[in-house]
Coordinates of N, CA and C in Angstrom, one line a residue:
A128 N 2.6 20.0 2.4 CA 3.6 19.3 2.6 C 3.9 17.9 2.0
S129 N 4.9 17.5 1.3 CA 4.7 16.4 0.5 C 5.6 15.3 1.4
K130 N 5.6 14.1 1.7 CA 6.7 13.0 2.4 C 6.7 11.9 1.5
E131 N 7.6 11.7 1.7 CA 8.4 10.5 0.8 C 8.2 9.4 2.1
E132 N 7.4 8.1 1.6 CA 7.3 7.3 2.2 C 6.9 6.1 1.1
N133 N 7.0 4.6 1.7 CA 6.7 3.7 0.4 C 5.6 3.1 0.7
I134 N 5.2 2.3 -0.3 CA 4.1 1.9 0.0 C 4.5 0.5 0.3
E135 N 3.7 -0.3 1.0 CA 4.0 -1.6 1.9 C 3.3 -2.7 1.6
I136 N 3.7 -3.9 0.9 CA 2.7 -4.9 0.8 C 2.7 -6.0 1.9
F137 N 1.7 -6.2 2.6 CA 2.1 -6.9 3.4 C 1.2 -8.6 3.4
D138 N 1.9 -9.5 3.7 CA 1.2 -10.9 3.6 C 0.8 -11.1 4.9
P139 N -0.6 -11.7 5.0 CA -1.1 -11.9 6.3 C -0.4 -13.7 7.1
I140 N -0.2 -14.1 5.6 CA 0.1 -15.5 5.8 C 1.6 -15.4 6.7
Q141 N 2.1 -15.0 6.1 CA 3.6 -14.9 6.6 C 4.0 -13.5 7.7
D142 N 2.9 -12.8 7.7 CA 2.8 -11.9 9.1 C 4.4 -10.9 9.0
K143 N 4.2 -10.5 7.7 CA 5.3 -9.5 7.5 C 5.3 -8.8 6.1
V144 N 5.5 -7.5 6.0 CA 5.9 -7.0 4.6 C 6.9 -7.5 3.8
V145 N 6.3 -8.0 2.7 CA 6.9 -8.7 1.9 C 7.8 -8.2 0.7
K146 N 7.1 -6.7 0.5 CA 7.7 -5.7 -0.5 C 7.6 -4.4 0.0
E147 N 8.7 -3.2 -0.3 CA 8.3 -2.0 -0.4 C 8.5 -1.3 -1.6
V148 N 7.7 -0.7 -2.1 CA 7.5 -0.3 -3.5 C 7.6 1.7 -3.0
K149 N 8.8 2.3 -3.9 CA 8.5 3.4 -3.8 C 7.2 4.3 -4.3
M150 N 6.6 5.1 -3.5 CA 5.4 5.8 -3.9 C 5.9 6.7 -5.3
N151 N 4.9 6.7 -6.5 CA 5.3 7.5 -7.5 C 4.1 8.6 -7.7
A152 N 4.3 9.5 -8.5 CA 2.9 10.2 -9.1 C 1.8 9.5 -9.9
D153 N 2.2 8.7 -10.6 CA 1.2 7.9 -11.3 C 0.4 7.2 -10.1
I154 N 1.0 6.3 -9.2 CA 0.5 5.5 -8.2 C -0.6 6.5 -7.3
N155 N 0.3 7.9 -7.0 CA -0.6 8.5 -6.0 C -1.7 9.1 -6.7
D156 N -1.7 9.4 -8.0 CA -2.9 9.9 -8.7 C -4.0 8.9 -8.7
M157 N -3.6 7.7 -8.8 CA -4.9 6.5 -9.2 C -5.3 6.2 -7.7
I158 N -4.5 6.3 -6.6 CA -5.3 6.3 -5.1 C -6.1 7.2 -5.0
V159 N -5.7 8.6 -5.6 CA -6.8 9.5 -5.4 C -7.8 9.5 -5.9
G160 N -8.0 9.0 -7.2 CA -8.9 8.6 -7.9 C -9.9 7.7 -7.4
W161 N -9.4 6.7 -7.0 CA -10.0 5.7 -6.3 C -10.9 6.4 -5.0
I162 N -10.4 7.4 -4.2 CA -11.2 8.0 -3.3 C -12.0 8.8 -4.0
N163 N -11.8 9.7 -4.8 CA -12.6 10.8 -5.3 C -13.8 9.9 -5.9
N164 N -13.6 8.4 -6.7 CA -14.8 8.0 -7.3 C -15.6 7.2 -6.4
I165 N -15.4 7.2 -4.9 CA -16.2 6.4 -4.0 C -17.7 6.4 -4.5
S166 N -18.1 5.4 -4.7 CA -19.6 5.1 -5.0 C -20.6 4.2 -3.9
G167 N -20.1 4.1 -2.8 CA -20.8 3.1 -2.1 C -19.9 2.4 -1.1
I168 N -20.2 1.8 -0.3 CA -19.7 0.9 1.1 C -19.3 -0.2 0.9
Y169 N -18.3 -0.9 1.3 CA -18.0 -2.2 1.3 C -19.1 -2.9 1.9
P170 N -19.6 -4.0 1.5 CA -20.7 -4.9 2.2 C -20.5 -5.9 2.9
N171 N -19.4 -6.5 3.3 CA -18.7 -7.3 4.3 C -18.6 -6.6 5.6
M172 N -19.3 -7.2 6.5 CA -19.2 -6.8 7.7 C -17.8 -7.0 8.6
D173 N -17.2 -7.8 8.1 CA -15.8 -8.4 8.8 C -14.6 -8.2 7.9
P174 N -14.1 -6.7 7.6 CA -13.1 -6.9 6.5 C -11.9 -7.5 6.6
I175 N -11.5 -8.1 7.9 CA -10.1 -8.2 8.3 C -10.2 -9.6 7.6
T176 N -8.8 -10.1 7.2 CA -8.5 -11.1 6.0 C -7.3 -11.8 6.7
D177 N -7.1 -12.7 6.7 CA -6.0 -13.6 7.1 C -5.1 -14.5 5.8
D178 N -5.7 -13.9 4.8 CA -5.1 -14.4 3.6 C -4.8 -13.4 2.6
G179 N -4.2 -13.6 1.5 CA -4.3 -12.5 0.4 C -3.3 -11.8 0.8
Y180 N -3.4 -10.5 0.5 CA -2.1 -9.4 0.6 C -3.3 -7.8 1.2
V181 N -2.5 -7.2 1.9 CA -2.8 -5.9 2.5 C -1.9 -4.9 2.1
I182 N -2.2 -3.7 1.4 CA -1.1 -3.2 0.9 C -1.4 -1.5 1.3
R183 N -0.7 -0.6 2.1 CA -0.6 0.6 2.4 C -0.1 1.7 1.5
F184 N -0.8 2.3 1.4 CA -0.6 3.3 0.3 C -0.5 4.7 1.1
P185 N 0.5 5.4 1.3 CA 0.5 6.5 1.8 C 0.6 7.4 0.8
L186 N -0.1 8.8 0.9 CA -0.9 9.5 0.0 C 0.8 10.8 -0.1
Y187 N 0.8 11.5 -0.9 CA 1.8 12.4 -0.9 C 1.6 13.7 -0.1
S188 N 0.5 13.9 -0.3 CA -0.4 15.0 0.5 C -1.8 14.5 1.1
T189 N -2.1 15.0 1.9 CA -3.6 14.7 2.9 C -4.3 15.4 2.0
I190 N -5.5 14.5 1.3 CA -6.8 15.1 1.0 C -8.1 15.1 1.6
N191 N -8.8 16.2 1.6 CA -9.8 16.1 2.4 C -10.9 15.5 1.4
V192 N -11.9 14.5 2.0 CA -13.0 13.8 1.4 C -14.3 14.3 2.1
E193 N -15.0 15.0 1.2 CA -16.5 15.1 1.7 C -17.7 14.7 0.6
N194 N -17.9 13.5 1.2 CA -19.4 12.9 0.5 C -20.2 12.1 1.5
Q195 N -21.4 11.3 0.6 CA -22.1 11.1 1.5 C -21.7 10.0 2.2
W196 N -20.6 9.2 2.6 CA -19.7 8.3 3.1 C -18.9 8.7 3.9
L197 N -18.0 9.7 3.7 CA -16.9 10.3 4.4 C -17.0 11.2 4.4
N198 N -16.2 12.1 5.7 CA -16.1 13.5 5.6 C -14.7 13.6 6.7
T199 N -13.7 13.6 6.0 CA -12.3 13.6 6.5 C -11.3 13.5 5.9
A200 N -10.0 14.2 6.5 CA -8.7 14.2 5.8 C -8.0 12.9 5.9
V201 N -7.6 12.6 4.7 CA -6.8 11.0 4.3 C -5.8 11.0 4.2
E202 N -4.3 10.3 4.6 CA -3.2 10.7 4.4 C -3.0 9.5 3.6
E203 N -3.4 7.9 4.0 CA -3.1 7.0 3.7 C -4.5 6.0 3.4
I204 N -4.1 4.9 2.8 CA -5.4 3.8 2.6 C -4.5 2.5 2.6
Y205 N -5.6 1.3 2.7 CA -5.2 0.0 3.0 C -6.2 -0.6 1.9
L206 N -5.4 -1.3 1.0 CA -6.3 -2.1 -0.2 C -6.1 -3.5 0.3
F207 N -7.1 -4.1 0.4 CA -7.3 -5.7 1.0 C -7.3 -6.5 -0.4
I208 N -6.6 -7.6 -0.5 CA -7.3 -8.4 -1.6 C -7.0 -9.4 -1.0
P209 N -8.4 -10.1 -0.5 CA -8.3 -11.4 0.0 C -8.6 -12.7 -1.1
E210 N -8.0 -13.7 -0.8 CA -8.2 -14.8 -1.8 C -9.4 -15.3 -1.9
S211 N -10.6 -15.1 -1.0 CA -12.1 -15.4 -1.1 C -13.0 -14.6 -1.2
N212 N -12.4 -13.3 -0.9 CA -13.8 -12.2 -1.3 C -13.3 -11.2 -2.4
S213 N -14.1 -10.1 -2.6 CA -13.8 -9.1 -3.8 C -12.9 -8.1 -2.9
P214 N -11.7 -7.3 -3.4 CA -10.9 -6.5 -3.1 C -11.5 -5.2 -2.7
F215 N -11.3 -5.0 -1.9 CA -11.8 -3.3 -0.9 C -10.8 -2.5 -0.3
F216 N -11.0 -1.4 -0.5 CA -10.0 -0.3 0.3 C -10.1 0.2 1.6
M217 N -9.3 0.5 2.5 CA -10.0 1.2 3.8 C -9.6 2.5 4.4
I218 N -10.2 3.2 4.3 CA -9.8 4.6 5.2 C -10.0 4.5 6.8
F219 N -9.1 5.2 7.4 CA -9.7 5.7 8.8 C -10.2 7.2 8.8
K220 N -11.3 7.0 9.6 CA -12.0 8.3 9.7 C -11.6 9.1 11.0
D221 N -11.1 8.6 11.8 CA -10.3 9.1 12.9 C -8.9 7.8 13.5
K222 N -8.6 8.2 14.7 CA -7.4 7.0 15.2 C -8.6 5.6 15.5
N223 N -9.4 5.8 15.5 CA -10.4 4.4 16.2 C -11.4 3.7 15.3
S224 N -11.7 4.5 14.3 CA -12.5 4.0 13.5 C -12.5 4.4 11.8
F225 N -12.9 3.0 10.9 CA -12.7 3.1 9.5 C -13.9 2.9 9.0
I226 N -13.7 3.0 7.4 CA -15.1 2.4 6.3 C -14.2 2.0 5.3
C227 N -14.8 1.1 5.1 CA -14.4 0.3 3.5 C -15.1 0.4 2.4
F228 N -14.5 0.4 1.6 CA -15.1 0.7 0.1 C -15.0 -0.1 -0.9
P229 N -15.7 -0.7 -2.2 CA -15.2 -1.8 -2.9 C -14.0 -1.1 -3.9
F230 N -13.4 -1.7 -4.2 CA -12.2 -1.7 -4.8 C -12.9 -2.2 -6.4
K231 N -12.5 -0.9 -7.5 CA -13.2 -1.2 -8.7 C -12.4 -1.2 -9.9
D232 N -11.1 -1.0 -9.4 CA -9.8 -1.1 -10.4 C -9.2 -2.2 -10.8
S233 N -8.6 -2.4 -11.8 CA -7.6 -3.4 -12.1 C -6.5 -4.2 -11.2
I234 N -6.6 -5.3 -10.7 CA -5.4 -5.9 -10.1 C -4.3 -6.0 -11.0
G235 N -4.7 -6.3 -12.1 CA -3.6 -6.9 -12.9 C -2.9 -5.2 -13.4
V236 N -3.2 -4.4 -13.3 CA -2.5 -2.8 -13.6 C -2.0 -2.7 -12.3
L237 N -2.7 -2.8 -11.2 CA -1.8 -2.5 -10.1 C -0.6 -3.7 -9.6
S238 N -0.8 -4.7 -10.1 CA 0.3 -5.7 -10.0 C 1.4 -5.3 -11.0
S239 N 1.1 -4.8 -12.2 CA 2.4 -4.2 -13.0 C 2.9 -2.7 -12.5
M240 N 2.1 -1.8 -11.8 CA 2.4 -0.4 -11.3 C 3.8 -1.0 -10.3
L241 N 3.3 -1.9 -9.6 CA 3.9 -2.5 -8.2 C 4.9 -3.5 -8.5
D242 N 5.3 -3.9 -9.6 CA 5.9 -5.0 -10.1 C 5.8 -5.9 -9.0
F243 N 4.6 -6.7 -8.6 CA 4.7 -7.6 -7.8 C 3.2 -8.5 -8.2
E244 N 3.1 -9.4 -8.2 CA 2.0 -10.7 -8.5 C 1.1 -10.7 -7.4
L245 N -0.2 -9.9 -7.8 CA -0.8 -9.8 -6.6 C -2.0 -10.7 -7.3
K246 N -2.4 -11.9 -6.1 CA -3.7 -12.8 -6.4 C -4.9 -12.3 -6.8

């Protein structure tokens, strides 16, 4: 079943969602591509950031991921864009645990798609 949820761009400095963007097929396909092309784990042990942006991407439908790093159903992902480290995305394996992966796509392309200037 398809669900209609908005992408949320959260600014940790302001401690609020600063923009919502309607999910569309192009963005959904891009996110699914990130998930399907996971090739390693994000090396930083403390992924939480208090600067930059965190973007929540709800998927149109749940996808099942089975690879050497992840074996779960994915409904949404979180993209972290810290000011001082490399961007990465986080997937919850279940309600209490998550795993982070390097973000290898273009922040510029994503900024364009979201019509929001990401740093």
